PDB file of C-alpha atoms in Angstrom:
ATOM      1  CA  UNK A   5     -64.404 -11.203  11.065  1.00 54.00           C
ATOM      2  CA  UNK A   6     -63.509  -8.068   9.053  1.00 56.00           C
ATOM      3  CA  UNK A   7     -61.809  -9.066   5.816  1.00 54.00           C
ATOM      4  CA  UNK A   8     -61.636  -5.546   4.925  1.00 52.00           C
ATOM      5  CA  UNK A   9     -58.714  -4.983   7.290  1.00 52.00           C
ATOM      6  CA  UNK A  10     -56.577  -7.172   5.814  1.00 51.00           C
ATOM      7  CA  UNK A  11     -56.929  -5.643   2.287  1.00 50.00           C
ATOM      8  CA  UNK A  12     -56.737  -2.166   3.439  1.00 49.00           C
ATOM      9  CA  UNK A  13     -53.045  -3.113   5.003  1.00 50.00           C
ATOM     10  CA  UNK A  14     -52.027  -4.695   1.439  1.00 50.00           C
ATOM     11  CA  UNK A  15     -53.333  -1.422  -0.276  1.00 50.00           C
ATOM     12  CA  UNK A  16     -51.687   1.079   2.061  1.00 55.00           C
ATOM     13  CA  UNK A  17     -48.123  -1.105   1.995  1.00 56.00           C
ATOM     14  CA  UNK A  18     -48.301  -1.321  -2.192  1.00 53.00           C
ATOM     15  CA  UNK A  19     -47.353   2.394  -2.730  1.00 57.00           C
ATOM     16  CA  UNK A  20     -45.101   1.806   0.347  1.00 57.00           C
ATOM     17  CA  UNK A  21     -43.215  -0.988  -1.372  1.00 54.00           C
ATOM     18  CA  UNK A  22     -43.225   0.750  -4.645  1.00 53.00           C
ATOM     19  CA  UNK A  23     -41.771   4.520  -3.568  1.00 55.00           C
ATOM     20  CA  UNK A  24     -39.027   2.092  -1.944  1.00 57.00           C
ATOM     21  CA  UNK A  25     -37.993   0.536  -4.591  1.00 56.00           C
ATOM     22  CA  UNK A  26     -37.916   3.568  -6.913  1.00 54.00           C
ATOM     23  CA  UNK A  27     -35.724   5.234  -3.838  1.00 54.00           C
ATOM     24  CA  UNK A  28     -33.351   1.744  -4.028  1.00 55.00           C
ATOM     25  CA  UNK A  29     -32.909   2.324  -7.519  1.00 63.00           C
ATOM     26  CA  UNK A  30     -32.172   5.949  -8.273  1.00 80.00           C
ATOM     27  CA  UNK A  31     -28.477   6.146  -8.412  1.00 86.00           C
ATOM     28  CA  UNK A  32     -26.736   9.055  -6.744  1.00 85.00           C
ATOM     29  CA  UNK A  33     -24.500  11.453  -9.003  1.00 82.00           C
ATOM     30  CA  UNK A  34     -21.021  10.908  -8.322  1.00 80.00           C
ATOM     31  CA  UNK A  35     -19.046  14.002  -6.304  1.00 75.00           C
ATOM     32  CA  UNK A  36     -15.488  15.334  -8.457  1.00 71.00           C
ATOM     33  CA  UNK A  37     -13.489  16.277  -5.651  1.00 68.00           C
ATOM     34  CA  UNK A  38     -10.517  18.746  -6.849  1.00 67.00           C
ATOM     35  CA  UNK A  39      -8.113  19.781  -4.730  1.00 73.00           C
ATOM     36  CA  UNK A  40      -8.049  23.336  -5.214  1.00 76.00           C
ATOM     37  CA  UNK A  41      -4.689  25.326  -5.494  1.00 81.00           C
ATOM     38  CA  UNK A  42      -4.280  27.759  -2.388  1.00 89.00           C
ATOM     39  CA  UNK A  43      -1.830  30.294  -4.425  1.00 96.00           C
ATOM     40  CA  UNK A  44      -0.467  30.773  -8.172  1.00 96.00           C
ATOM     41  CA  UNK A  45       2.425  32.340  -8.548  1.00 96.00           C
ATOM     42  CA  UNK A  46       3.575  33.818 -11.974  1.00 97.00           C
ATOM     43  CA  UNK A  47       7.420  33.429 -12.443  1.00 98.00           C
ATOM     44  CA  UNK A  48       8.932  35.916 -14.799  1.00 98.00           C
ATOM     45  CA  UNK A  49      12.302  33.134 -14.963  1.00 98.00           C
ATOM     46  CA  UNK A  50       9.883  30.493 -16.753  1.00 97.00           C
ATOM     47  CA  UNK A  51       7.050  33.215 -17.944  1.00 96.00           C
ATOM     48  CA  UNK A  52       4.585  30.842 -16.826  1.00 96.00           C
ATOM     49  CA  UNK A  53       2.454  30.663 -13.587  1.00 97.00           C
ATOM     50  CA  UNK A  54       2.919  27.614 -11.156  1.00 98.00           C
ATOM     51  CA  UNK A  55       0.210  26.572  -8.861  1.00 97.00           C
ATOM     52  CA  UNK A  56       0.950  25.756  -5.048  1.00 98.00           C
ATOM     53  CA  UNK A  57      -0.782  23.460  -2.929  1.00 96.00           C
ATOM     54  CA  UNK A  58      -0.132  23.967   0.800  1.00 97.00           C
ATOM     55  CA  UNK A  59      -0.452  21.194   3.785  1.00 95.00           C
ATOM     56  CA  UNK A  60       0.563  22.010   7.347  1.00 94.00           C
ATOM     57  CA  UNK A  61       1.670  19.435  10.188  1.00 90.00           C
ATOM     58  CA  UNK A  62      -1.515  18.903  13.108  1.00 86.00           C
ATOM     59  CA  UNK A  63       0.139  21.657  15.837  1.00 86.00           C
ATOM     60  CA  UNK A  64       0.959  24.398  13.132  1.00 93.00           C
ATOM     61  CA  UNK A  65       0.288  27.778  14.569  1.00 94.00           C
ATOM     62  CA  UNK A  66       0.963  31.227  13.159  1.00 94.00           C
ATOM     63  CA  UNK A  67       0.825  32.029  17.317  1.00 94.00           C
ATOM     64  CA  UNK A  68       3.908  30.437  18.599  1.00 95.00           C
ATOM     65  CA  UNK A  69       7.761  30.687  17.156  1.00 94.00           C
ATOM     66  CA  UNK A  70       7.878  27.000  15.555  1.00 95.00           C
ATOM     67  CA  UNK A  71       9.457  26.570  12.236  1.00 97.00           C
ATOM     68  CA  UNK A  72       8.947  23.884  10.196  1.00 96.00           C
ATOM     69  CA  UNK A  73      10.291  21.666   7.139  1.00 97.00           C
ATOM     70  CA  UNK A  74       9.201  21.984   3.642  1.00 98.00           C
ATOM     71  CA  UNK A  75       8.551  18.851   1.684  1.00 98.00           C
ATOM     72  CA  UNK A  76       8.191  20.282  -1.922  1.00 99.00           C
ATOM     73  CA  UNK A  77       6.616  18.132  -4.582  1.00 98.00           C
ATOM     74  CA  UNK A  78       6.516  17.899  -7.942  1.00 98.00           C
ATOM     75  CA  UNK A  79       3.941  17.608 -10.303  1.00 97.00           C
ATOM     76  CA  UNK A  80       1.931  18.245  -7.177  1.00 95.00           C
ATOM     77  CA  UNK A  81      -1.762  18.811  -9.018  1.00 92.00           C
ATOM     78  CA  UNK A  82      -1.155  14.643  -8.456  1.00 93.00           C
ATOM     79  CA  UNK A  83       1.661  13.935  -6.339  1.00 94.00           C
ATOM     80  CA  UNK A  84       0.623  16.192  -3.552  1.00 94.00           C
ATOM     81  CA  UNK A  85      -2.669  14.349  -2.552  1.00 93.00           C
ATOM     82  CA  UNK A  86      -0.906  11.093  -2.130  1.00 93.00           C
ATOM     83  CA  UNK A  87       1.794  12.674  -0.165  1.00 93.00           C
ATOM     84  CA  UNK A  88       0.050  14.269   2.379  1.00 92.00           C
ATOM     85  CA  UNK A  89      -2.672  11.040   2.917  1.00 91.00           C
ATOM     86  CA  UNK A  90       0.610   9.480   3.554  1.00 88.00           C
ATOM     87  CA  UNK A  91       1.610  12.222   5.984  1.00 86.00           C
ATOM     88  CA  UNK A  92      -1.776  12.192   7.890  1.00 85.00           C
ATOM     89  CA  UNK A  93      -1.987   8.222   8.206  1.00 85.00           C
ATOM     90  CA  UNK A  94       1.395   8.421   9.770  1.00 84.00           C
ATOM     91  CA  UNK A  95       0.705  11.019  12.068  1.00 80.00           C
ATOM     92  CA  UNK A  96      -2.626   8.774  13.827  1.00 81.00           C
ATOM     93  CA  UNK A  97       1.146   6.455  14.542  1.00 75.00           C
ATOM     94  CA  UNK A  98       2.687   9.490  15.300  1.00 75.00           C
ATOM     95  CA  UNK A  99       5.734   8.325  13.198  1.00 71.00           C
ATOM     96  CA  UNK A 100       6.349  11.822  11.408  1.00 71.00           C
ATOM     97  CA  UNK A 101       8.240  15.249  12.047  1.00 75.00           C
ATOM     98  CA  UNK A 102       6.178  18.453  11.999  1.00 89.00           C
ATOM     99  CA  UNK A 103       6.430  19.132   8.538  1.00 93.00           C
ATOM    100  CA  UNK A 104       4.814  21.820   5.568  1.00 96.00           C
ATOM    101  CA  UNK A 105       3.893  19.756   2.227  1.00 97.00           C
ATOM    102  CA  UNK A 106       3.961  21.744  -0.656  1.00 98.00           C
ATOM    103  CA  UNK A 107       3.150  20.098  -4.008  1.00 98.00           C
ATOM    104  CA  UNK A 108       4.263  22.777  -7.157  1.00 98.00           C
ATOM    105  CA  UNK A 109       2.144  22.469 -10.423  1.00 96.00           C
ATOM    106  CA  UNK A 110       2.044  24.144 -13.766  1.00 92.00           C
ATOM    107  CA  UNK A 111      -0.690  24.573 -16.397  1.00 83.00           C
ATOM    108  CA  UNK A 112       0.213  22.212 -19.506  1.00 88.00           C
ATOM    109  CA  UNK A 113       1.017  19.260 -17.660  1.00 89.00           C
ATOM    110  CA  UNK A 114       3.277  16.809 -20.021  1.00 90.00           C
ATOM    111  CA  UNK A 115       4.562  20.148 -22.112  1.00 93.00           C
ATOM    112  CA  UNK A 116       5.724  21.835 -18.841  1.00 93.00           C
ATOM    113  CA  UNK A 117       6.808  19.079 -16.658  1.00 96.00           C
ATOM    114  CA  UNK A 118       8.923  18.404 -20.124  1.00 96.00           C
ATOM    115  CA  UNK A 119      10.599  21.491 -19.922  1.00 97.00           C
ATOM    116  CA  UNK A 120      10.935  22.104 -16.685  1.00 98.00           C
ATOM    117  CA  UNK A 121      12.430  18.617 -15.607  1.00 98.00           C
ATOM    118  CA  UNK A 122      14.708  18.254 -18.072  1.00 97.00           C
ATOM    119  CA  UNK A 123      18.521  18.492 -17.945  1.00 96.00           C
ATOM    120  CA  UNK A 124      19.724  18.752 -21.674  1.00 95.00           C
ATOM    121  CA  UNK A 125      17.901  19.794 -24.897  1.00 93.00           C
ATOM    122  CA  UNK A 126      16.868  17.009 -27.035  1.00 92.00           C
ATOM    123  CA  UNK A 127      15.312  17.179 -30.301  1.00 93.00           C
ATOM    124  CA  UNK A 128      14.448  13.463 -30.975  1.00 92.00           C
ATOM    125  CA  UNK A 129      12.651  13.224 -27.550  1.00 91.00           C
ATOM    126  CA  UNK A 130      10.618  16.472 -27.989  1.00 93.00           C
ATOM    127  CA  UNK A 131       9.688  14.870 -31.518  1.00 93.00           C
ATOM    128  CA  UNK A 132       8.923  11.749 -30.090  1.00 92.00           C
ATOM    129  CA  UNK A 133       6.210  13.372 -27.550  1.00 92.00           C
ATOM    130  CA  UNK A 134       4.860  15.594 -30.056  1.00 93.00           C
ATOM    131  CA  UNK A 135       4.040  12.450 -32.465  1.00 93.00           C
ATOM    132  CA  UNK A 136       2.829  10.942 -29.102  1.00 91.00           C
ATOM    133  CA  UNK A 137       0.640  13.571 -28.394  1.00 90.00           C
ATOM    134  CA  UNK A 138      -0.647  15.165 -31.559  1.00 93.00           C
ATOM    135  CA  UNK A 139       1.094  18.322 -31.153  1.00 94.00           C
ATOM    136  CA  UNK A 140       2.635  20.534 -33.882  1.00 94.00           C
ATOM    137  CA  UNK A 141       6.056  20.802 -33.971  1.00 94.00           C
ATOM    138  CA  UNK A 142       8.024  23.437 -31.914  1.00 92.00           C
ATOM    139  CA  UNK A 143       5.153  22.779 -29.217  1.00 94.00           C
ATOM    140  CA  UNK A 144       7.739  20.546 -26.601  1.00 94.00           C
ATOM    141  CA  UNK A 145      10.540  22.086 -25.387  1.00 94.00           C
ATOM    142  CA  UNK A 146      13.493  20.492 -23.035  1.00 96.00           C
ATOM    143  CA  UNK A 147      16.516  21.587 -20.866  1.00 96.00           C
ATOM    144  CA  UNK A 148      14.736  23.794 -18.560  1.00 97.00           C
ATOM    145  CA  UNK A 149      16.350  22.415 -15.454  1.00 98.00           C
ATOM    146  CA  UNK A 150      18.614  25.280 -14.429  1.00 98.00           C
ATOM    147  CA  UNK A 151      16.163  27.832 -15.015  1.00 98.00           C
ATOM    148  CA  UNK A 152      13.881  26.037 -12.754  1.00 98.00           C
ATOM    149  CA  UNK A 153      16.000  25.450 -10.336  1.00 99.00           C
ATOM    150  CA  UNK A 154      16.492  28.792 -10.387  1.00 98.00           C
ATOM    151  CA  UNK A 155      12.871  29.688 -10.478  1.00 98.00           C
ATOM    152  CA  UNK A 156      12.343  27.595  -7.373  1.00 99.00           C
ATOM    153  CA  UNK A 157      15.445  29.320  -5.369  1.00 98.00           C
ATOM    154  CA  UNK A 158      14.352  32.997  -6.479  1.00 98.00           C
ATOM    155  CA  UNK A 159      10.336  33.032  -6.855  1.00 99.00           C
ATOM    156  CA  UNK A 160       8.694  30.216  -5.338  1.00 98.00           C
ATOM    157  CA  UNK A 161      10.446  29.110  -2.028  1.00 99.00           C
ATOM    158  CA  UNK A 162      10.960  32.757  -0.692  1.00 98.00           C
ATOM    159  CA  UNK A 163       7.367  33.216  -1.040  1.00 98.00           C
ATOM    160  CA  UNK A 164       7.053  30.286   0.972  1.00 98.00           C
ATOM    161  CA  UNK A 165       9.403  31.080   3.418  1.00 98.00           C
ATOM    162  CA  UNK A 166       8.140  34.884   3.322  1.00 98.00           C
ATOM    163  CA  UNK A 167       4.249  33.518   4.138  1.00 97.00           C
ATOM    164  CA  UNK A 168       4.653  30.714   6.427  1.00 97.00           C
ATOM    165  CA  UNK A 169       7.117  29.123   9.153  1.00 97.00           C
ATOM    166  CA  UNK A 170       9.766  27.772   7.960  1.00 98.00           C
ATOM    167  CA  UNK A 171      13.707  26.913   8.338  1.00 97.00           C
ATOM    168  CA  UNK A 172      16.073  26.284   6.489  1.00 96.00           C
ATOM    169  CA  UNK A 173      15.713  21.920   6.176  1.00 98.00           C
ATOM    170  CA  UNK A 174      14.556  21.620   2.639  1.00 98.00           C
ATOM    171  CA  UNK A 175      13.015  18.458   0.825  1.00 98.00           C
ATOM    172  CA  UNK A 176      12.056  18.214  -2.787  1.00 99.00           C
ATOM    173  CA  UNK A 177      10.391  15.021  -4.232  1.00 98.00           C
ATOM    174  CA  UNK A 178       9.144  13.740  -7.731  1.00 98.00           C
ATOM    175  CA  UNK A 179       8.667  10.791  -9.906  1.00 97.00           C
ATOM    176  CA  UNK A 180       9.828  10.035 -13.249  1.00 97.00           C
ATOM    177  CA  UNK A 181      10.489  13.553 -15.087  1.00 97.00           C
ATOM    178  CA  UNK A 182      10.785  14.776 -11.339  1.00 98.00           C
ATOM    179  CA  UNK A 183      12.777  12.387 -10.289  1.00 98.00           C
ATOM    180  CA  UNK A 184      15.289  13.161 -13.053  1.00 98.00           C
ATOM    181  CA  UNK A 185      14.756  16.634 -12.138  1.00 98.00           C
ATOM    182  CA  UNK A 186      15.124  15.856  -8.166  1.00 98.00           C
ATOM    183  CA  UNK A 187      18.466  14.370  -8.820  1.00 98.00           C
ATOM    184  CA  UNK A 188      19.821  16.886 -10.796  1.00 98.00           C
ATOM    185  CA  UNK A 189      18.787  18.789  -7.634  1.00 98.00           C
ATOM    186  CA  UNK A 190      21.044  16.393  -5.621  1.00 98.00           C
ATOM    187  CA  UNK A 191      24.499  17.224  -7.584  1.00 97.00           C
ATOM    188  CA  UNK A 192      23.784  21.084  -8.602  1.00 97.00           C
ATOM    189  CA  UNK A 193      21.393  23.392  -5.557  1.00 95.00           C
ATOM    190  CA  UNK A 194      25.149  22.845  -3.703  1.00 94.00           C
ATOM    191  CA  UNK A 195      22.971  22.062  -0.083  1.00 95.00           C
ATOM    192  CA  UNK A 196      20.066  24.689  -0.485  1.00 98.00           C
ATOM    193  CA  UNK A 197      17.913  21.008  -0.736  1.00 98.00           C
ATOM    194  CA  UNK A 198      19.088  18.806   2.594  1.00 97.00           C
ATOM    195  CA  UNK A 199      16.270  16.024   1.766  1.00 97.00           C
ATOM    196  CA  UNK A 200      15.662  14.160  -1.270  1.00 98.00           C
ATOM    197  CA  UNK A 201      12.834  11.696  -2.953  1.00 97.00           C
ATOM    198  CA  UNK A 202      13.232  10.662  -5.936  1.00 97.00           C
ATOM    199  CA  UNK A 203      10.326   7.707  -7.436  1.00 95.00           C
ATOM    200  CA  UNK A 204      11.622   6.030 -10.777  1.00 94.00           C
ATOM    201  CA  UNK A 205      14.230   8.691 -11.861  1.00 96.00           C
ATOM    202  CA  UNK A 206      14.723   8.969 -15.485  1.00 94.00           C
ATOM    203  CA  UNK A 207      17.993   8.884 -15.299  1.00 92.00           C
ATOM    204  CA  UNK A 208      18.172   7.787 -18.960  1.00 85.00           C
ATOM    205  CA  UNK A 209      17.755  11.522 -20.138  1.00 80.00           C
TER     206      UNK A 209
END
């Protein structure tokens, strides 16, 4: 009997075993995956630049004479991803319209959104969210609404509508801060918005 066998098949499956395990327990760097913005637009109304994040329904095609919906969203560096996983697990039940997402973002999250959602100046609440925050005073502003609404009727939709296929049936959703803002869009954009979401308005402003 050769007892030499045996040992050379322990030896030569050691370094096996051992390589394994240091392959089992190297961990594997996590992946940041960032939606990227697919245009920025710098609006001389708000003298800021907005970033725009563009989804298109399954059939879109710049070769055929389809127009489509526009969903706009707010705060849509966050909103926008969630929206449009929404919009793609309905379309595998083929429960949705044809429709263009476009989530709207701007640099400075909580001081623009702050601004820009607002419907009145107030001076205790823009105190209140500098203390909050750490910022010197001056730095929050509020009752930006109208000019943003403008900004959105003047700037950013007609370079939409001038790039892509759209019509005329408008949505525009938000949460919170964009939800207030989405409702004042309700009463005051007198039909240019036909669709409306609005996620735990604060209607309190």
């Amino acid at each position: 009997m050769n007892i030499l066998k045996p040992i050379k098949l322990v030896v030569a499956t050691i370094p096996i075993l051992i390589f394994s395990t240091m392959a089992f327990s190297q961990k594997l760097e996590p992946k940041e995956r960032i939606t990227e913005p697919d245009h920025t637009i710098t609006s001389d109304i708000m003298g800021k630049e907005y970033q725009l994040y563009i989804s298109f329904p399954k059939n879109y095609s710049t070769k055929d004479s389809i127009s489509y919906p526009v969903l706009y969203v707010l705060d849509g560096e966050f909103f926008y991803p969630i929206i449009r996983g929404t919009r793609a697990l309905l379309d595998v039940e083929k429960e949705t319209i044809g429709v263009i997402i476009v989530g709207i973002s701007a640099s400075n999250f909580y001081i623009g959104r702050h601004y820009d959602y607002t419907t009145s100046f107030d001076i205790a609440e823009n105190e209140k969210m500098e203390k909050e925050y750490g910022e010197p005073k001056g730095t929050y502003k509020s009752g930006g609404a109208d000019k943003f609404l403008e900004c959105l009727k003047t700037e950013i939709i007609p370079f939409v509508d001038k790039n892509y296929k759209t019509n005329s049936d408008r949505g525009i959703a938000g949460s919170s801060l964009g939800g207030l803002f989405t409702a004042y869009c309700l009463v005051n954009s007198d039909g240019y918005f036909t669709r409306f979401g609005l996620g735990s308005p604060s209607l309190i402003w």
